[in-house]
Short mmCIF file of C-alpha atoms in Angstrom, two decimals:
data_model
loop_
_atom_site.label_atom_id
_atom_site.label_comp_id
_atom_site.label_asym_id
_atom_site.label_seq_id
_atom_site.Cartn_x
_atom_site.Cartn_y
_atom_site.Cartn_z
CA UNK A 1 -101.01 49.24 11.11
CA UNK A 2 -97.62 48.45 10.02
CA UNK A 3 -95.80 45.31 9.14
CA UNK A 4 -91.93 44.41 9.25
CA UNK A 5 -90.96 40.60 7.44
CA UNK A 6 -86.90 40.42 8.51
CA UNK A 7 -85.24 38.58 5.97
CA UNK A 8 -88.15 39.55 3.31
CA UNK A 9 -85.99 38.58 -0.40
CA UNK A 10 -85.20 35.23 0.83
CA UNK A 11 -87.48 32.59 -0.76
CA UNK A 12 -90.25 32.80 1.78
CA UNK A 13 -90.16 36.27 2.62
CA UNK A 14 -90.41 37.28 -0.87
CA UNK A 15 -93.64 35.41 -0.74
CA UNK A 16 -94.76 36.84 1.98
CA UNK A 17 -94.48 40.48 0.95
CA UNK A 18 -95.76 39.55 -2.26
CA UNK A 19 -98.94 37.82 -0.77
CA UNK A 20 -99.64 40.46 1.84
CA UNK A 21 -99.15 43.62 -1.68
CA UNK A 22 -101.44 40.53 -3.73
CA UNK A 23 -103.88 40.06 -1.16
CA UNK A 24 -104.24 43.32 -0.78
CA UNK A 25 -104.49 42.77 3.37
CA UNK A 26 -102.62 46.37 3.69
CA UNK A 27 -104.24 49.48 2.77
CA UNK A 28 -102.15 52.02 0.81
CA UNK A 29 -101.32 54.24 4.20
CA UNK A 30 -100.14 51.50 5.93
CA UNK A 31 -96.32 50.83 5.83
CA UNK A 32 -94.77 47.14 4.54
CA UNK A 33 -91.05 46.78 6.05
CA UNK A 34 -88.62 45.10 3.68
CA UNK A 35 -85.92 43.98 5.98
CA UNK A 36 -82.37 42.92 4.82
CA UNK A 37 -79.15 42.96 6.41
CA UNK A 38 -76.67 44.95 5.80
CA UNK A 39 -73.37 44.65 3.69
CA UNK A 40 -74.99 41.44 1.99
CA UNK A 41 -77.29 40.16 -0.82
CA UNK A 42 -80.30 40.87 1.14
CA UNK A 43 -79.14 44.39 2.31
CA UNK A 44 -78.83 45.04 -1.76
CA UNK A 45 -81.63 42.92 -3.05
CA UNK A 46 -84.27 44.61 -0.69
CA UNK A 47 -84.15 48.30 -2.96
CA UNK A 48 -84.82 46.35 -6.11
CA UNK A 49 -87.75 43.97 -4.20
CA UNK A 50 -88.94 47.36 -3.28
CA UNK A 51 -88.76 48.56 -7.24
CA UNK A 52 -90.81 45.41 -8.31
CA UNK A 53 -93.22 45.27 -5.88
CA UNK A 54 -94.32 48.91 -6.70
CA UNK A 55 -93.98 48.49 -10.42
CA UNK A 56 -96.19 45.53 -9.95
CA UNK A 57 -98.88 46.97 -7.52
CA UNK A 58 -98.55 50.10 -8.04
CA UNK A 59 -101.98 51.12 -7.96
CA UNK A 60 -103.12 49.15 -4.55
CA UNK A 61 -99.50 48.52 -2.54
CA UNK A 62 -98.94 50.32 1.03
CA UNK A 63 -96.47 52.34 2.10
CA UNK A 64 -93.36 50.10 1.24
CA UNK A 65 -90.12 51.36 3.36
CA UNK A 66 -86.15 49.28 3.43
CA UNK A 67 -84.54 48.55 6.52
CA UNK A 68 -81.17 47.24 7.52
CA UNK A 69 -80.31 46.99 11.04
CA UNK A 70 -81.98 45.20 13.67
CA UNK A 71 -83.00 48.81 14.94
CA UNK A 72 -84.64 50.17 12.41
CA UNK A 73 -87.50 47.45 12.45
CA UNK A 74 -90.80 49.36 13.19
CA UNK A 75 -94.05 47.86 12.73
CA UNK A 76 -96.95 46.37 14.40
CA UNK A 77 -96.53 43.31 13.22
CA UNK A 78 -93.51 41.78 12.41
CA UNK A 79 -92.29 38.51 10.31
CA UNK A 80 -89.78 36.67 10.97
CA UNK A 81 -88.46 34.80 7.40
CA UNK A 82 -84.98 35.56 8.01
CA UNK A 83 -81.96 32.87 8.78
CA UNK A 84 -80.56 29.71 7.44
CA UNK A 85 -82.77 26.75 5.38
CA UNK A 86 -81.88 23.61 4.91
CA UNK A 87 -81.36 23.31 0.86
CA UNK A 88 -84.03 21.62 -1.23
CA UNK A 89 -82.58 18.52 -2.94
CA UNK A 90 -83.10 14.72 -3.14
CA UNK A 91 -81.31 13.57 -0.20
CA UNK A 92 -81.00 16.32 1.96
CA UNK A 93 -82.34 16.21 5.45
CA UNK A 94 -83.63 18.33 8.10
CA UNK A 95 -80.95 19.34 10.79
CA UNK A 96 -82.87 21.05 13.39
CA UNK A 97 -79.86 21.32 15.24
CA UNK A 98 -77.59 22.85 12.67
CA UNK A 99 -80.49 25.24 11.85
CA UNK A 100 -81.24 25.89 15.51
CA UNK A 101 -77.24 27.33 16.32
CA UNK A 102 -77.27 29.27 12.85
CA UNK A 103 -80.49 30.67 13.61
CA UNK A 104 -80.37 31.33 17.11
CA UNK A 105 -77.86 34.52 17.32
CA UNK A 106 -80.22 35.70 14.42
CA UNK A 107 -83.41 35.66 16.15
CA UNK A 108 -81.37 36.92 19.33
CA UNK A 109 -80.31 40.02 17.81
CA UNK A 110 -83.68 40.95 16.29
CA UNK A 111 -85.38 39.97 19.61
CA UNK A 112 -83.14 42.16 21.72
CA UNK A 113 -83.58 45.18 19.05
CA UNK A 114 -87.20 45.21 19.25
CA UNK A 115 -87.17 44.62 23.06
CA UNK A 116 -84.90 47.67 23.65
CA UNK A 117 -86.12 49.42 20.97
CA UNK A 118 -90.25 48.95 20.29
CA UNK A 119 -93.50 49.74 21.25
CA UNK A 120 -94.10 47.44 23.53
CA UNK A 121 -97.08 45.90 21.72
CA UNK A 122 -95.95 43.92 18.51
CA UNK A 123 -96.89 40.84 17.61
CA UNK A 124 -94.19 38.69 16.26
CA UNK A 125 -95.36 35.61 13.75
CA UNK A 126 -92.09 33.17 13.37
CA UNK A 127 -91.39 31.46 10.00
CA UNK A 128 -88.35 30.88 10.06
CA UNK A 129 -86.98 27.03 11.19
CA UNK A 130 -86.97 25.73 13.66
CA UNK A 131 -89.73 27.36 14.42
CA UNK A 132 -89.61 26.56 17.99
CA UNK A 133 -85.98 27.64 18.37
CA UNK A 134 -86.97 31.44 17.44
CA UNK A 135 -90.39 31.11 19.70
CA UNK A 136 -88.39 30.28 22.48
CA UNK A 137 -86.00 33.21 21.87
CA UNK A 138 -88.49 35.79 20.67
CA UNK A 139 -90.66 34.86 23.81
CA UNK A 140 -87.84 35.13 26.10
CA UNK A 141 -87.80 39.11 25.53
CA UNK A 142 -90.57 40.13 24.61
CA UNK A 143 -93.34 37.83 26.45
CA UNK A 144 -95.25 34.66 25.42
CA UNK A 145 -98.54 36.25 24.93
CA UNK A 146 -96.73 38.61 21.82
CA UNK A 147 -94.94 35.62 19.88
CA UNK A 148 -96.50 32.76 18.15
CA UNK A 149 -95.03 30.37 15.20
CA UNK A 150 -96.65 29.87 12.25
CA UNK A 151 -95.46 26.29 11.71
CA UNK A 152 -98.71 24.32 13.23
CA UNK A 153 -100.94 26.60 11.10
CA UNK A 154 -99.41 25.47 7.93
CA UNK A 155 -99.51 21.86 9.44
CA UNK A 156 -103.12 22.24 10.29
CA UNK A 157 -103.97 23.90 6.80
CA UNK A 158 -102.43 20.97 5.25
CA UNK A 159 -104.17 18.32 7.43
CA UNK A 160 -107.57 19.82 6.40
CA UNK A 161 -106.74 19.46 2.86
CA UNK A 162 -105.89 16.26 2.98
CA UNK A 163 -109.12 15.34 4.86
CA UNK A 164 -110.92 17.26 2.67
CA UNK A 165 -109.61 15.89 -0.98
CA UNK A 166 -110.41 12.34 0.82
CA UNK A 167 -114.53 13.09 1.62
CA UNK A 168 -114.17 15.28 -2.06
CA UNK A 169 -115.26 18.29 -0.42
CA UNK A 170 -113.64 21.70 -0.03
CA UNK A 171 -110.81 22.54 2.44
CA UNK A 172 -113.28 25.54 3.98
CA UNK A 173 -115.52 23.01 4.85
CA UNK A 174 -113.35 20.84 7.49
CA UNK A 175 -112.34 21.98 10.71
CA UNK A 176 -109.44 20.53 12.95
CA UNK A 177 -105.76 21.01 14.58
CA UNK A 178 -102.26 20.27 14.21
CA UNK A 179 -100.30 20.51 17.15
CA UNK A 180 -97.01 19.35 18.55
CA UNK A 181 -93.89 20.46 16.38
CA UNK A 182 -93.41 21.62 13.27
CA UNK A 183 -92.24 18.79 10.70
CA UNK A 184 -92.18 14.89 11.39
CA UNK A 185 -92.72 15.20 15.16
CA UNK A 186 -96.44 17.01 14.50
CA UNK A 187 -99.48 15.72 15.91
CA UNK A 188 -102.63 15.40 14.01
CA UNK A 189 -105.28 15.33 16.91
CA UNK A 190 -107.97 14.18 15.06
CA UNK A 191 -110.12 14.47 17.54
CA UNK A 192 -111.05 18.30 17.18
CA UNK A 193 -111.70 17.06 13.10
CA UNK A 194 -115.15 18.97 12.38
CA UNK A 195 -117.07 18.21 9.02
CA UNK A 196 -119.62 20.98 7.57
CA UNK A 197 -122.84 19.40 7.74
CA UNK A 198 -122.04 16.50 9.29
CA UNK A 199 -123.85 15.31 12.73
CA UNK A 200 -121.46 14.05 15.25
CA UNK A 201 -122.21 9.98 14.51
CA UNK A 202 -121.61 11.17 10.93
CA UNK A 203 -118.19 12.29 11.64
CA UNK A 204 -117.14 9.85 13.90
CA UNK A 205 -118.12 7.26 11.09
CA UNK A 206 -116.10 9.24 8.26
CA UNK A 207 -112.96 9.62 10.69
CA UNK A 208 -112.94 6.04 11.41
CA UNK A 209 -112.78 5.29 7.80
CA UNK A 210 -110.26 8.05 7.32
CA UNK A 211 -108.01 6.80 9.81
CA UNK A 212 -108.16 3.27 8.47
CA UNK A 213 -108.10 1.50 11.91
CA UNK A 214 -105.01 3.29 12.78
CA UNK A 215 -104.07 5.38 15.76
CA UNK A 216 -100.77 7.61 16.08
CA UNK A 217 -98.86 5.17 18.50
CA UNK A 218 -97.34 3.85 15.65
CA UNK A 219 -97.10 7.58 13.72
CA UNK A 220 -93.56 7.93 13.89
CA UNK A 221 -92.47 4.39 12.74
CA UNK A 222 -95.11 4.90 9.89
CA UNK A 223 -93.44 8.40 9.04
CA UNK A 224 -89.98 6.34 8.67
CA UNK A 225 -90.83 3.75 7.09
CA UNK A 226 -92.78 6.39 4.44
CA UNK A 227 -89.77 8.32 3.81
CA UNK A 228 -88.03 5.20 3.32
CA UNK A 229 -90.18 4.48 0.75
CA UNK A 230 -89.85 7.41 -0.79
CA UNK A 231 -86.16 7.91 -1.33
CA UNK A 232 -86.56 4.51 -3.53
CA UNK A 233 -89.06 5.25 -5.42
CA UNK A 234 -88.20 8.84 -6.11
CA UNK A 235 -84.88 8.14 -7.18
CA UNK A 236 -86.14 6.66 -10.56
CA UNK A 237 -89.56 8.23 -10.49
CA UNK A 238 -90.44 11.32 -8.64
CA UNK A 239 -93.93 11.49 -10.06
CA UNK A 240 -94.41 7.57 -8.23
CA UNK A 241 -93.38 9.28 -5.09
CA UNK A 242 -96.26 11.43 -5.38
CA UNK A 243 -98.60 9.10 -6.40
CA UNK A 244 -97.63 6.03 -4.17
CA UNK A 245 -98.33 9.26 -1.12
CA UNK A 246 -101.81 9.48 -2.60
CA UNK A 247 -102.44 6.33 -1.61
CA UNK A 248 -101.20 6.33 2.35
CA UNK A 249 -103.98 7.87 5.24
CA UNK A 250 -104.43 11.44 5.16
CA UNK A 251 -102.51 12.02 8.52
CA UNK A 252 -99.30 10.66 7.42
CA UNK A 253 -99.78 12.48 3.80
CA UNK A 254 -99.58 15.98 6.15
CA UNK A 255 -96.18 14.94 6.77
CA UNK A 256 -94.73 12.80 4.05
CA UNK A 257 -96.22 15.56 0.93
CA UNK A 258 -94.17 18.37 1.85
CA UNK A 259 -90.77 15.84 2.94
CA UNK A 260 -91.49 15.02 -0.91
CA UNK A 261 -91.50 18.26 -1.96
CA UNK A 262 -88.09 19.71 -0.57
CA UNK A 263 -86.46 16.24 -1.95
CA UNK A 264 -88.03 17.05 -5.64
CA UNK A 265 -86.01 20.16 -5.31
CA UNK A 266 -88.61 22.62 -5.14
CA UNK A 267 -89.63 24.01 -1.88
CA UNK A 268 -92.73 24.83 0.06
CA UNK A 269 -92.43 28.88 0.38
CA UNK A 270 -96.16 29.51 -1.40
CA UNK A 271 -97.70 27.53 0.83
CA UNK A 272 -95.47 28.54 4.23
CA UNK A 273 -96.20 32.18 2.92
CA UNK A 274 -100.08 31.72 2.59
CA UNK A 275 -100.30 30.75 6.18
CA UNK A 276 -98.10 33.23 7.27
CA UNK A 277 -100.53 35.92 5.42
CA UNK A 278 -103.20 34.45 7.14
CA UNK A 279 -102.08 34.83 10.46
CA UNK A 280 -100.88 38.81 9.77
CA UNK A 281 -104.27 39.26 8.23
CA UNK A 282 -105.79 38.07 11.88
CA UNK A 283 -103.73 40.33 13.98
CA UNK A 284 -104.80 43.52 11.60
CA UNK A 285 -108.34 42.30 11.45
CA UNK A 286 -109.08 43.05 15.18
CA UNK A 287 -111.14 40.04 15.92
CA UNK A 288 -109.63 37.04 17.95
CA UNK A 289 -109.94 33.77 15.53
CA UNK A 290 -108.82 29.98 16.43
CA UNK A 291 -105.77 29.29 15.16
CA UNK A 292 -102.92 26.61 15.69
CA UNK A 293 -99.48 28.01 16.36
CA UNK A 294 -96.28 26.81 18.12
CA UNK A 295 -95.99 29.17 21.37
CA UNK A 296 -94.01 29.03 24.50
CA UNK A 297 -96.60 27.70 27.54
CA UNK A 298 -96.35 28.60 31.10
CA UNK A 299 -98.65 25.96 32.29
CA UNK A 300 -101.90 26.83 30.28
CA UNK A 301 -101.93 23.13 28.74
CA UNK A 302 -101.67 19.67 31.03
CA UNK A 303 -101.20 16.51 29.37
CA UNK A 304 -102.42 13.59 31.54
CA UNK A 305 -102.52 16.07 34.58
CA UNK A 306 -99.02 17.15 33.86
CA UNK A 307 -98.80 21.10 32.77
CA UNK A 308 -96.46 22.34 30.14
CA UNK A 309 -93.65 24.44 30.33
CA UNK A 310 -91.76 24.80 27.55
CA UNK A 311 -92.40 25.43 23.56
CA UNK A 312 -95.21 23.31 21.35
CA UNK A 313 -97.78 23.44 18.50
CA UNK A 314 -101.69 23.66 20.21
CA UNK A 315 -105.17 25.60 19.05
CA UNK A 316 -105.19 28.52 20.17
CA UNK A 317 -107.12 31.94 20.19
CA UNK A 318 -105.31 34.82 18.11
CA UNK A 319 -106.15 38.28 18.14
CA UNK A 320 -104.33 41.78 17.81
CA UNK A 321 -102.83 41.21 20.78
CA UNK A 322 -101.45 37.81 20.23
CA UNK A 323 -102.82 35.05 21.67
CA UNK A 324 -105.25 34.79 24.65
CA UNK A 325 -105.69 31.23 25.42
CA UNK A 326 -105.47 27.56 24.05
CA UNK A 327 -108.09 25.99 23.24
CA UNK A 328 -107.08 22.10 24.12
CA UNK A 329 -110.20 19.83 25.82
CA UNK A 330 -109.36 16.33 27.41
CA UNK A 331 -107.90 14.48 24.64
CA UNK A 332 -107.88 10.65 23.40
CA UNK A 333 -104.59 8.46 25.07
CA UNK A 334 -102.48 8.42 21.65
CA UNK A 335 -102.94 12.02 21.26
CA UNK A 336 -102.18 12.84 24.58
CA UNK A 337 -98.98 10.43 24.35
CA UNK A 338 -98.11 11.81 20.89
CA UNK A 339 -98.10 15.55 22.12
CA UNK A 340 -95.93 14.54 25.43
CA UNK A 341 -93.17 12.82 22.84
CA UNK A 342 -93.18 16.09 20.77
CA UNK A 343 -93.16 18.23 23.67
CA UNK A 344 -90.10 16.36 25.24
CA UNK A 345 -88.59 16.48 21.29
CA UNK A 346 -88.49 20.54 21.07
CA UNK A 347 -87.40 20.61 24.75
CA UNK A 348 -84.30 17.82 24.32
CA UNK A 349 -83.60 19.99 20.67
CA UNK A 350 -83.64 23.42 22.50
CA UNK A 351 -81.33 22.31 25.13
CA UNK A 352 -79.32 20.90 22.48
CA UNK A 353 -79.14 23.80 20.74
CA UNK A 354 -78.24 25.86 23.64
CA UNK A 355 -81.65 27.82 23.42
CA UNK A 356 -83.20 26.80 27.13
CA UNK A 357 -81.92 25.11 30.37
CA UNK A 358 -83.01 22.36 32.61
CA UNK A 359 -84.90 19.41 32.62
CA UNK A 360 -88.70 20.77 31.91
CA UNK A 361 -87.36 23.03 29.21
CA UNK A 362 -88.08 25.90 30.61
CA UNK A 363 -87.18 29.12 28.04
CA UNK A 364 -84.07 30.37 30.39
CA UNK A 365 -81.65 33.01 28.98
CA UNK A 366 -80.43 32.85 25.73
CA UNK A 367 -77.09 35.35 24.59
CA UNK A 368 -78.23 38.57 23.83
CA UNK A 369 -81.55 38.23 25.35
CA UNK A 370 -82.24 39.75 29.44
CA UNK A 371 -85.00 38.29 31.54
CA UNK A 372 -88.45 37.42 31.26
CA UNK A 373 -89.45 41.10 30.90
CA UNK A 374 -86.71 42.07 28.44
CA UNK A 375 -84.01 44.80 28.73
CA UNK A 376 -84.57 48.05 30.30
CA UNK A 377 -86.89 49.90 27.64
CA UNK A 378 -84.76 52.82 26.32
CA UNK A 379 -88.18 54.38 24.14
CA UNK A 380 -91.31 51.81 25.65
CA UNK A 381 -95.31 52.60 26.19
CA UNK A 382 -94.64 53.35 29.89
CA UNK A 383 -92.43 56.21 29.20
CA UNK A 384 -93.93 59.74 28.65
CA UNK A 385 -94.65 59.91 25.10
CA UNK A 386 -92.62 63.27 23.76
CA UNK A 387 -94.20 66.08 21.25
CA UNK A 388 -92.71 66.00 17.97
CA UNK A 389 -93.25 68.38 14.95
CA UNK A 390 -92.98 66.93 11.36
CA UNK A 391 -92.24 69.74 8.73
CA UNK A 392 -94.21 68.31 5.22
CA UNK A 393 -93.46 69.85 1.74
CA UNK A 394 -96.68 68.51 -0.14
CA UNK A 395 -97.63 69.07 -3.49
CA UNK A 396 -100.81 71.38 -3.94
CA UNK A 397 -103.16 68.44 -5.23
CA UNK A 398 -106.63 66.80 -3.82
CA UNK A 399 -105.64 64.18 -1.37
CA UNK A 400 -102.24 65.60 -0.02
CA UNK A 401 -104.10 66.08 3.62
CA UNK A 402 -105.92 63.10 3.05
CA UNK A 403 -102.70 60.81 2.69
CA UNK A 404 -101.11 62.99 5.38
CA UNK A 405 -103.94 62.32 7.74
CA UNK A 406 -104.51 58.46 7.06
CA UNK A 407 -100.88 57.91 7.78
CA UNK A 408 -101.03 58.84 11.34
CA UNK A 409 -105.23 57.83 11.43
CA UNK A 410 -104.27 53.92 10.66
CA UNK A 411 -101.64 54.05 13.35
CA UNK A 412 -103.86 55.65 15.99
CA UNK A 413 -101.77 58.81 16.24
CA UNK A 414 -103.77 61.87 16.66
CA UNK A 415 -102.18 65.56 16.03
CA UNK A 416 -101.90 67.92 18.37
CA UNK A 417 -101.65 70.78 15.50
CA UNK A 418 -101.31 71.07 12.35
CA UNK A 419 -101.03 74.30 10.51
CA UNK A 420 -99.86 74.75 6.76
CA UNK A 421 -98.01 77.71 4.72
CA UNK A 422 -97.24 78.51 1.47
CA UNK A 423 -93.22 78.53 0.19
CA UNK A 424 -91.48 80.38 -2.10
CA UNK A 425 -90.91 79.23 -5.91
CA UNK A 426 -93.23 77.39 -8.25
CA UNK A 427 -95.95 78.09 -6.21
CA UNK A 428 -97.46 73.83 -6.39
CA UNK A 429 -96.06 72.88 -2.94
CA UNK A 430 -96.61 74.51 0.43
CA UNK A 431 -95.53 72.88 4.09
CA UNK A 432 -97.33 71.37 6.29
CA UNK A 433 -96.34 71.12 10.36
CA UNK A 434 -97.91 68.45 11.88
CA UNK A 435 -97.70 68.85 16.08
CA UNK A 436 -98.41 65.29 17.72
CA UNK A 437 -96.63 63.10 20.52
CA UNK A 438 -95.65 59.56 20.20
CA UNK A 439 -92.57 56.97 20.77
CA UNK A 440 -89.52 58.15 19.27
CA UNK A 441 -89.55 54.79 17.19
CA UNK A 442 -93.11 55.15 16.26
CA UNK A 443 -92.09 58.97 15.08
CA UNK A 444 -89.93 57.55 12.89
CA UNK A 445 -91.81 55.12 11.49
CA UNK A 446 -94.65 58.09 10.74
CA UNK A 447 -91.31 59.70 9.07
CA UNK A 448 -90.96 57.01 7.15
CA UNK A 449 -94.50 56.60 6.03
CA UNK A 450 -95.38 60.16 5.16
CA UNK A 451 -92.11 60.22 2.90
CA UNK A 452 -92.79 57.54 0.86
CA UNK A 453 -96.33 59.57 -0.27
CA UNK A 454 -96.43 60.33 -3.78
CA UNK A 455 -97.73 64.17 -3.02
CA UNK A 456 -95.05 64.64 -0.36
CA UNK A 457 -91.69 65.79 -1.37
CA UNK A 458 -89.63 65.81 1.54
CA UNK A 459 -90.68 65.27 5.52
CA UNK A 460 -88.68 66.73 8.56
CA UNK A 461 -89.64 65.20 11.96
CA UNK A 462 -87.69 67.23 14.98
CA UNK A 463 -88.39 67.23 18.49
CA UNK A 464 -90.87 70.00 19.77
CA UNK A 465 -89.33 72.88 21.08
CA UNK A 466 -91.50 72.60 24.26
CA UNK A 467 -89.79 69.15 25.19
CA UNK A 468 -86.23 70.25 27.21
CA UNK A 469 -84.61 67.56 24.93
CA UNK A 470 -85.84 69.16 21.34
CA UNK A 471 -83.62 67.03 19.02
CA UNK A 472 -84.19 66.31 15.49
CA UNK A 473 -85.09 62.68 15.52
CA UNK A 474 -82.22 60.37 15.37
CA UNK A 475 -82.30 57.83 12.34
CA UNK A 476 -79.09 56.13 13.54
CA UNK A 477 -80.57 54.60 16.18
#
């Protein structure tokens, strides 16, 4: 399987490329996307990320392929890291709103490419903030079930550590969910909080302590009277900042550490990248996990008998098809009040942002997105799949075939025929024609892959004669 990350040298999708080459969670005949846009930085920058990511992992990296435009992105799974940040400095705050109208066109534009454009069948993992704003627009065109942010994961990864450095055991060992939205407006529900080897009187007991007679009623006057806190001490003493957060309840740690950390003037893109990785790594695995993640809900979740329409941050089941279901029981009164608040938050910043319409913040159109089942599918699964031949000029060496075959094996594209012939001159290469059908997109993306083998030296990929529309296949799409 193949994965795209859209704005992959900015400072989180750098990571994330880098994480997914490091953690080796891509064998070497599937294809990594480097996506930049074009006539800028990133359109540059991408070529030498490519350079450096080989010369670094050389003997283990995938397929690694550069992309510009919005429709050129070909993968199973794709990343979204691209878009406007707020900076990292003391002082600076979040402006969800500012981000939400820079971002939106962004997401819009990828969303409708990939709509038009795709399989049909990728899963899209949003980093990018507000999270929300580019759940709302990627689920617009493409479907709920295929889009899920990444932003409650990395809130829910945190929350475990914090729990865990309390009890002095190791993160692996605590279970538990952050839901709501992604920054000050999550919601730890610390009633799904599971402790390895711990009866149930055992963890109620320890989560009592933990929450230090507190319950989240009083959360968001807590979180700003924290950062209040903060800005004083940290403008004498950044190092105080941290420690004087050491010493507050683990919940409002989740929120306050990484606040902390963007006003240091470093930022949070290892962290935002490991989760990221870890969701990919889920989707390619095959096996549905629980996860937490920010999606758009059509009524799968009611809080206090009320279901919810409209974008938030719940547990949820992930698999290669995106998610399946949330995984939300009857939960305590503050919880249940906490979520509501956050809920009515992303709706009230959506609408602001123009990104939805009406009062139960409902995902409604959004420029350069069509209706709930997208634009009209120019290349899409329901389509008859054309025959295409590729032409191969492969070096004479063990494991040409091999490659050749794993390439199309790991994207579940079978040949039709393949036949090979020797050429004229030094006698080490022959070709190689390679029969098969598939999406015009996916052909290219097989293109693509085979190219970038080391034994191949140059790949052709033209319509089969039998199809009345025999074309060579059109990059310029």
């Amino acid at each position: 399987m193949d994965v795209a990350v859209l704005g992959a040298t900015g400072d989180v999708g750098r990571q994330v490329v880098t994480q997914l080459v490091e953690r080796r969670v891509l064998p070497t005949t599937s294809r990594l996307q480097l996506v930049g846009r074009p006539g800028g930085a990133s359109g540059r920058a991408v070529h030498g990320l490519r350079a450096d990511l080989v010369d670094a992992y050389d003997e283990h990296a995938p397929l690694i392929d550069v992309a510009h435009s919005p429709a050129d992105v070909v993968a199973d799974v794709v990343v979204v890291a691209a878009g406007a940040t707020t900076p990292a400095r003391s002082g600076a705050s979040l402006d969800r709103t500012g981000l939400a109208v820079a971002n939106r066109e962004i997401f819009a534009e990828y969303a409708d490419a990939i709509a038009r454009h795709g399989s049909g069948h990728e899963v899209v993992i949003v980093v990018s903030n507000p999270v929300e704003v580019g759940v709302a627009v990627m689920a617009r065109a493409l479907g709920a079930r295929r889009v899920v942010g990444m932003g409650a994961w990395l809130d829910t990864l945190r929350f475990r550590r914090e729990i865990a450095v309390e009890l002095g055991v190791r993160r692996h060992r605590v279970g538990g969910f952050v839901g709501g939205q992604h920054g000050e407006d999550a919601v730890p529900l610390w009633s799904t909080v599971r402790l390895s080897g711990h009866d149930l009187a055992e963890r109620d007991r320890a989560v009592r302590l933990l929450r230090r007679g507190r319950t989240l009623d009083a959360f968001p006057a807590e979180i700003a009277a924290a950062k209040a806190q903060l800005v004083e001490v940290a403008a004498t003493d950044v190092g105080a900042a941290y420690r004087l957060i050491d010493t507050w309840p683990a919940d409002l740690r989740v929120v306050a550490r990484p606040w902390m950390t963007h006003q240091s003037g470093a930022k949070t893109a290892t962290a935002t990248a490991s989760a990221t990785v870890d969701l990919v790594e889920v989707v390619l695995d095959g096996r549905e996990i629980v996860v937490a993640g920010q999606v758009a809900l059509d009524g799968e979740v009611a809080l206090a008998g009320e279901p919810q329409h409209g974008v938030l941050g719940v547990p949820l089941v992930l698999g290669p098809e995106g998610w399946t279901r949330v995984l939300l029981d009857s939960l305590p009164d503050d919880e249940t009040h906490r979520l509501r608040g956050a809920a009515a938050a992303v709706g009230s910043a959506l609408r602001t942002a123009g990104v939805v319409g009406g009062p139960g913040g409902s995902i409604a159109g959004v420029a350069g997105v069509a209706g709930p089942a997208g634009p009209e599918r120019t290349d899409g699964p329901e389509a008859a799949e054309p025959s295409w031949v590729a032409q191969v000029e492969g070096v004479h060496r063990a494991g040409t075939l091999t490659g050749l075959t794993g390439v199309f094996s790991t994207r579940g594209v079978s040949f039709e025929h393949l036949a090979t012939e020797e050429v004229e001159g030094d006698g080490d290469a022959g070709t190689i024609h390679v029969s098969f059908r598939a999406s015009e997109r996916r052909a290219r993306a097989l293109e693509r892959a085979v190219g970038r083998l080391a034994t191949v030296r140059s790949v052709v990929v033209h319509g089969a004669p039998r199809e009345t529309a025999a074309r060579p296949l059109d990059r310029g799409r």
